[in-house]
C-alpha positions as MATLAB code, in Angstrom:
seq = 'MLRHRTASRLAVLGLLGGGLVPLTAAPAGATPGCLEETAPSVLQNGCDDSTPPETTLTPSTAPNAAGLVAVSSMTFTLGWEVSDGDPGPFALECRLTGGPQAHGWRACTSPVTYADLPDAAAGTYVLEARAVDAGDRARTPDTAPLLPPTVPDTPDEDPTPATFTWGQDTTAPFVFVTSTSYDEITPTQPVVTGASVPIRLNSSEAGSRFECTDNDQPVACTGGRWELPDPAAGRHRFSARTIDAAGNASAWSPAIEFFVPRNLTRQRGWKKVTGPGYFRGDALKASRRGARLVLPRAKVGELRLLAATGRGHGKVRVRVGRRAWHVVDLAGPKASSTQHVVIDRYSGLRSGRIVIETLSRRPVVLDAVVARPNRFPAAQR';
ca = [
       0.264    0.611   -0.084;
       1.066    3.165   -0.676;
       1.274    6.106    0.946;
       2.054    9.571    1.113;
       3.217   12.136    4.087;
       1.527   15.216    4.353;
       3.383   18.069    4.783;
       2.972   19.985    8.594;
       1.832   22.533    9.121;
       4.649   25.814    7.520;
       6.028   28.096   10.792;
       7.149   31.258    8.716;
       8.843   34.318   10.411;
       8.255   37.986    8.923;
       9.433   41.229   10.992;
       6.423   43.571   11.248;
       6.301   46.371   12.632;
       9.706   46.181   13.832;
       8.721   42.609   15.709;
       8.550   39.015   15.193;
       5.317   37.758   13.987;
       4.639   34.569   13.461;
       2.623   33.520   10.788;
       0.583   30.074    9.654;
       0.439   27.854    6.181;
      -1.952   25.348    4.665;
      -0.476   22.039    5.070;
       1.658   21.038    1.918;
       0.410   17.288    1.229;
       2.650   15.089   -1.118;
       0.897   13.889   -4.411;
      -0.760   10.151   -4.122;
       0.582    7.780   -5.606;
       4.197    7.806   -6.050;
       6.786    5.593   -6.321;
      10.044    6.547   -6.330;
      11.327    9.036   -2.732;
      11.851   12.962   -3.620;
      13.569   15.067   -1.815;
      12.177   17.166    0.176;
      12.391   21.300   -0.627;
      12.565   24.303    1.887;
       7.996   24.390    2.082;
       7.512   20.960    1.617;
       8.215   17.076    3.195;
       9.032   14.570   -0.013;
       7.290   11.782   -0.851;
       7.768    8.446    0.751;
       6.901    5.570   -1.620;
       5.961    2.672    1.278;
       6.014   -0.718   -0.429;
       9.267   -2.379   -0.224;
       9.552   -5.557   -3.158;
       9.522   -8.740   -1.583;
      11.753  -12.188   -2.432;
      12.376  -14.383   -3.567;
      14.222  -17.672   -3.423;
      14.740  -21.261   -4.774;
      17.000  -23.715   -3.247;
      18.926  -26.097   -6.010;
      18.185  -28.705   -3.280;
      15.251  -29.364   -1.206;
      15.316  -30.651    1.625;
      13.746  -33.894    2.545;
      11.176  -34.504    5.598;
      14.495  -34.991    7.785;
      16.033  -31.699    6.559;
      17.962  -32.483    5.738;
      20.338  -32.155    1.864;
      22.657  -35.106    0.907;
      25.116  -32.423   -1.263;
      27.811  -29.603    0.526;
      27.436  -27.182   -2.983;
      24.285  -24.852   -2.297;
      23.143  -22.376   -5.214;
      20.253  -20.055   -4.670;
      18.339  -18.817   -7.225;
      17.336  -14.990   -5.867;
      14.953  -12.006   -6.887;
      12.236   -8.877   -6.619;
       8.925   -8.842   -6.728;
       6.823   -5.130   -7.161;
       3.352   -4.488   -6.402;
       2.861   -1.058   -7.626;
       5.017   -1.051  -10.617;
       7.942    0.262   -9.277;
      11.025    0.228  -12.001;
      13.161    0.730   -9.624;
      16.388   -0.113   -9.027;
      16.504   -3.145   -6.836;
      19.508   -4.590   -4.830;
      19.620   -7.900   -2.472;
      21.705   -8.695    0.428;
      22.387  -12.206    2.447;
      22.639  -13.455    5.967;
      23.603  -16.609    6.353;
      23.551  -18.667   10.180;
      25.224  -21.652   11.065;
      29.257  -23.077   10.458;
      32.735  -21.497    9.407;
      30.915  -19.483    6.437;
      28.375  -17.279    8.332;
      28.195  -13.671    7.776;
      26.043  -10.855    8.386;
      23.637   -8.796    6.165;
      26.080   -7.888    3.175;
      25.006   -7.462   -0.744;
      24.618  -10.134   -2.576;
      23.938  -11.248   -6.622;
      21.663  -14.178   -7.940;
      22.438  -17.389   -8.247;
      24.745  -17.098   -4.725;
      26.022  -20.683   -3.788;
      27.792  -22.030   -0.197;
      30.281  -24.667   -1.567;
      32.112  -27.404    0.350;
      29.619  -26.273    3.139;
      30.823  -29.784    6.474;
      27.827  -31.918    7.600;
      25.844  -30.485    9.675;
      22.089  -31.298   11.886;
      19.049  -30.415   10.137;
      18.405  -26.598   11.311;
      22.351  -25.635   11.383;
      21.519  -23.862    8.246;
      19.750  -20.561    7.693;
      20.204  -18.423    4.466;
      17.556  -14.704    4.646;
      17.774  -12.933    1.584;
      15.595   -9.239    0.630;
      15.311   -7.187   -1.510;
      16.304   -3.507   -1.503;
      14.738   -0.739   -3.512;
      18.401    0.487   -3.535;
      16.850    3.970   -5.467;
      15.003    4.743   -2.701;
      17.385    3.843    0.233;
      19.430    6.428   -0.306;
      16.804    9.238    0.695;
      14.313   10.770    3.442;
      11.532   12.354    2.002;
      10.627   13.964    5.420;
      14.113   16.685    6.048;
      12.689   19.686    5.149;
      15.086   21.535    7.185;
      12.127   24.515    8.060;
       9.352   21.384    9.195;
       9.070   19.167   12.110;
       9.129   14.962   10.464;
       4.975   13.919   10.270;
       5.836   10.220   10.228;
       9.305    7.542   10.911;
      10.994    7.140    7.567;
       9.525    3.031    6.048;
      12.148    1.044    5.833;
      12.857    0.146    1.666;
      14.100   -3.543    2.161;
      11.253   -6.333    2.279;
      10.694   -6.749    6.308;
      10.551  -10.120    5.762;
      13.474  -11.944    4.128;
      12.557  -14.881    2.450;
      14.183  -17.635    4.205;
      15.621  -21.567    3.736;
      16.895  -24.130    6.046;
      18.483  -26.965    6.115;
      20.815  -29.718    7.612;
      23.325  -31.586    5.088;
      24.781  -34.810    5.196;
      26.878  -36.778    2.431;
      28.577  -39.316    4.420;
      26.889  -43.094    3.354;
      26.354  -45.465    6.123;
      27.730  -48.823    6.421;
      25.723  -51.854    6.325;
      26.650  -55.597    8.534;
      24.052  -58.697    8.102;
      24.865  -61.139    9.960;
      22.811  -64.963    9.814;
      22.447  -66.386   13.096;
      21.489  -69.049   11.271;
      24.244  -72.262   12.316;
      25.263  -75.822   10.340;
      27.962  -77.651   10.889;
      28.377  -79.500    8.109;
      28.590  -76.226    6.165;
      28.240  -73.072    7.734;
      28.925  -70.957    5.416;
      25.668  -72.215    3.687;
      23.226  -73.370    6.889;
      20.700  -75.763    6.106;
      17.562  -73.796    7.525;
      14.459  -76.275    9.219;
      12.854  -73.345   10.876;
       9.032  -71.741   10.036;
      11.888  -68.286    9.746;
      15.328  -67.254    8.880;
      16.812  -65.194   11.179;
      19.660  -62.107   10.347;
      20.710  -59.448   12.323;
      20.547  -56.335   10.680;
      22.682  -52.629   11.676;
      23.258  -49.211   10.097;
      26.810  -47.532   11.042;
      24.260  -44.796   11.445;
      21.044  -44.601   14.053;
      17.459  -43.981   12.303;
      18.505  -45.542    9.273;
      16.473  -47.921    6.982;
      17.149  -51.005    5.534;
      16.402  -52.384    1.979;
      17.080  -55.871    1.561;
      16.614  -59.057   -1.316;
      15.838  -62.585   -1.197;
      17.377  -63.583   -4.402;
      17.296  -60.237   -5.655;
      13.517  -59.529   -5.029;
      12.169  -57.368   -2.751;
      11.111  -58.448    0.866;
      10.510  -55.895    3.940;
      12.962  -56.018    6.340;
      13.858  -53.946    9.676;
      16.665  -53.146   11.942;
      17.986  -55.510   14.840;
      17.336  -58.660   14.874;
      15.379  -59.892   12.227;
      13.822  -63.157   10.896;
      12.411  -63.818    7.213;
       9.427  -65.364    6.858;
       8.546  -68.771    5.765;
      11.132  -69.130    2.679;
      11.210  -70.894   -0.215;
      13.067  -74.508   -0.496;
      15.806  -74.047   -2.822;
      18.801  -72.173   -1.867;
      18.242  -68.645   -0.848;
      21.310  -65.728   -1.500;
      20.122  -62.714    0.594;
      21.605  -59.197    0.589;
      20.606  -55.556    2.167;
      21.901  -52.351    2.246;
      21.010  -49.067    4.929;
      19.990  -45.403    3.972;
      20.105  -42.573    5.926;
      17.875  -40.073    6.826;
      20.052  -37.301    4.096;
      18.750  -40.428    1.947;
      22.349  -41.692    1.280;
      22.600  -45.490    1.041;
      25.113  -48.042    1.784;
      26.749  -50.001   -0.866;
      24.612  -53.763   -0.649;
      26.145  -56.141    1.401;
      27.736  -59.091    0.479;
      25.299  -61.893    0.061;
      24.516  -64.327    2.856;
      23.244  -67.852    1.870;
      21.253  -70.579    3.217;
      19.017  -73.548    2.031;
      15.563  -73.982    2.958;
      14.882  -78.184    2.765;
      12.388  -79.963    0.402;
       8.780  -80.595    1.927;
       7.754  -84.655    1.076;
       4.454  -85.079   -0.337;
       2.344  -88.213    0.120;
       1.919  -90.878   -2.415;
       1.487  -94.313   -2.701;
       2.176  -96.545    0.133;
       2.911  -93.261    2.607;
       0.980  -91.570    4.692;
       0.916  -88.189    6.431;
       1.642  -87.176   10.152;
       1.930  -84.283   12.020;
       3.863  -82.497   14.780;
       5.436  -79.432   16.145;
       8.759  -81.003   16.408;
       9.179  -82.058   11.846;
       9.845  -79.834    9.218;
       6.596  -77.091    8.526;
       4.822  -79.216   10.847;
       4.365  -82.357    9.284;
       6.107  -86.100    7.763;
       5.447  -89.198    6.035;
       5.448  -92.688    7.462;
       5.717  -95.836    5.672;
       5.440  -99.693    7.023;
       5.909 -101.869    4.609;
       8.810 -103.296    2.651;
       8.941 -101.305   -0.756;
       7.310  -97.919   -0.301;
       9.070  -95.156   -2.629;
       9.402  -91.494   -2.864;
      10.667  -90.754   -6.176;
      11.433  -87.275   -6.734;
      11.817  -85.053   -9.677;
      15.220  -84.532  -11.525;
      17.721  -82.643  -10.052;
      21.146  -81.665   -9.953;
      22.711  -82.907   -6.773;
      26.360  -82.618   -5.075;
      24.991  -82.748   -1.735;
      21.530  -85.295   -0.117;
      20.193  -84.763    3.085;
      17.216  -86.851    4.518;
      15.432  -85.601    7.737;
      13.867  -87.938    8.935;
      12.542  -89.081   12.446;
      15.006  -91.690   14.419;
      13.822  -93.381   17.305;
      14.496  -97.728   18.620;
      12.971 -100.149   16.594;
      12.606  -97.893   13.157;
      13.412  -99.258   10.225;
      16.104  -98.725    7.313;
      15.380  -97.284    3.592;
      17.729  -96.438    0.629;
      18.562  -93.427   -1.534;
      19.365  -93.528   -4.929;
      20.425  -90.516   -7.504;
      19.302  -91.513  -11.296;
      21.313  -94.806  -11.532;
      23.815  -93.903   -9.605;
      24.531  -96.580   -6.592;
      21.978  -97.270   -3.656;
      23.310  -95.270   -0.198;
      21.021  -96.639    2.867;
      20.498  -94.862    5.949;
      19.596  -96.408    9.286;
      16.955  -94.399   11.251;
      17.433  -96.126   14.579;
      18.870  -94.705   16.906;
      17.780  -91.858   19.872;
      14.079  -90.910   19.760;
      14.239  -87.840   17.788;
      11.490  -86.003   15.595;
      13.354  -84.238   12.600;
      17.278  -85.331   11.877;
      19.836  -84.954    8.650;
      21.472  -87.562    7.726;
      24.131  -86.724    4.489;
      23.104  -89.153    2.532;
      25.577  -88.019    0.263;
      28.406  -85.300    1.261;
      28.842  -82.549   -0.918;
      32.803  -83.576   -1.921;
      31.446  -86.232   -3.784;
      31.169  -85.432   -7.270;
      27.482  -83.788   -9.343;
      25.339  -86.419  -10.391;
      21.841  -85.461  -11.668;
      18.507  -87.588  -11.812;
      15.296  -88.175  -10.328;
      15.726  -89.410   -6.113;
      14.229  -92.305   -5.027;
      13.716  -93.194   -1.268;
      12.337  -96.661   -0.594;
      12.048  -98.445    2.226;
      14.258 -101.837    3.312;
      11.924 -103.026    6.034;
       8.097 -103.283    7.957;
       9.854 -101.351   10.193;
       8.158  -97.612   10.613;
      10.026  -95.151    8.934;
       8.946  -91.152    9.460;
      10.817  -88.824    6.707;
      10.601  -85.435    6.716;
      11.827  -83.167    3.901;
      14.811  -83.305    1.454;
      18.153  -81.334    0.927;
      18.752  -81.735   -1.983;
      21.314  -79.416   -4.332;
      24.198  -78.850   -6.607;
      27.937  -78.401   -4.341;
      28.306  -74.601   -5.213;
      30.491  -73.581   -2.496;
      30.464  -69.684   -1.828;
      32.914  -67.125   -3.336;
      35.282  -66.342   -0.563;
      34.869  -62.797    1.945;
      37.520  -60.855    2.266;
];
């Protein structure tokens, strides 16, 4: 809004009748609608442009929801806007709070850049910018030498500077992935028989989140002790990365490997039994000689049989394709599910259908099968 200062009452001194007699004159008013401040005359106050310019500020990088950017250099495009058609000239002033490059109000030009800033918490850096009516700032329109001032001079800079606040984090975190599954036979590729796979995820930066993949497929995960639920049968390669509050992502972790057995499905001569000690809660039982289970064709470098043991349990024989039979004796201390290595991983690779056959009428309870190629993971440095 434009307003003009009204000239104060004029007191003119004259010599009348040998004495000083005060005379008065009507107030001298300024013309409405002035866009520039005018200097005062001897008998009249100047005109005050009371509408300062407004400031615009656009950052090169916007902070995320945490108030952080992941770059060490910030550039700001500054400008001004006027609502009254004032032609100017205009100028800009900037002030930076926080960090080693902090400074008070000083002249600046657009764009203004602050480079090589050190990382700092959200809210550390505050840039303020204000537009200035440079043509009017040097003038004070209310200083007529013979007149008292009427109203204070309106400031000629934006009274509400454009403000931008941010913090900075340019350092990527580190991720730590630890498998807590243990397998004495193959420690680097453990066989996991539980309903879920326990994994511990940690980041070098508190408050970071995690992204995970299982066999290159994304899976939801959380930091700390976490469990991959209901993994499918077969080989698994699990990897994770951590992302800090600024959005910096770590490298993907080296994959950890584990293997989930194949649950057995009922075939002729076998019946399904259930119990909490079995893999996936069920197993197959046979009590006659010659009962067979035939599994799909596979490449096998290691073969394990998960089966119940107990006094009076019988024997089975197992082979892959047309290779030799391997006999497994299931008599022993009572246990719902015990792992029996039929073919160790150092015996070479073979392929074909996996056949399991009972050798007597003694009871046999089979739980699951581990059949996998003898792949070895790459050495970890």
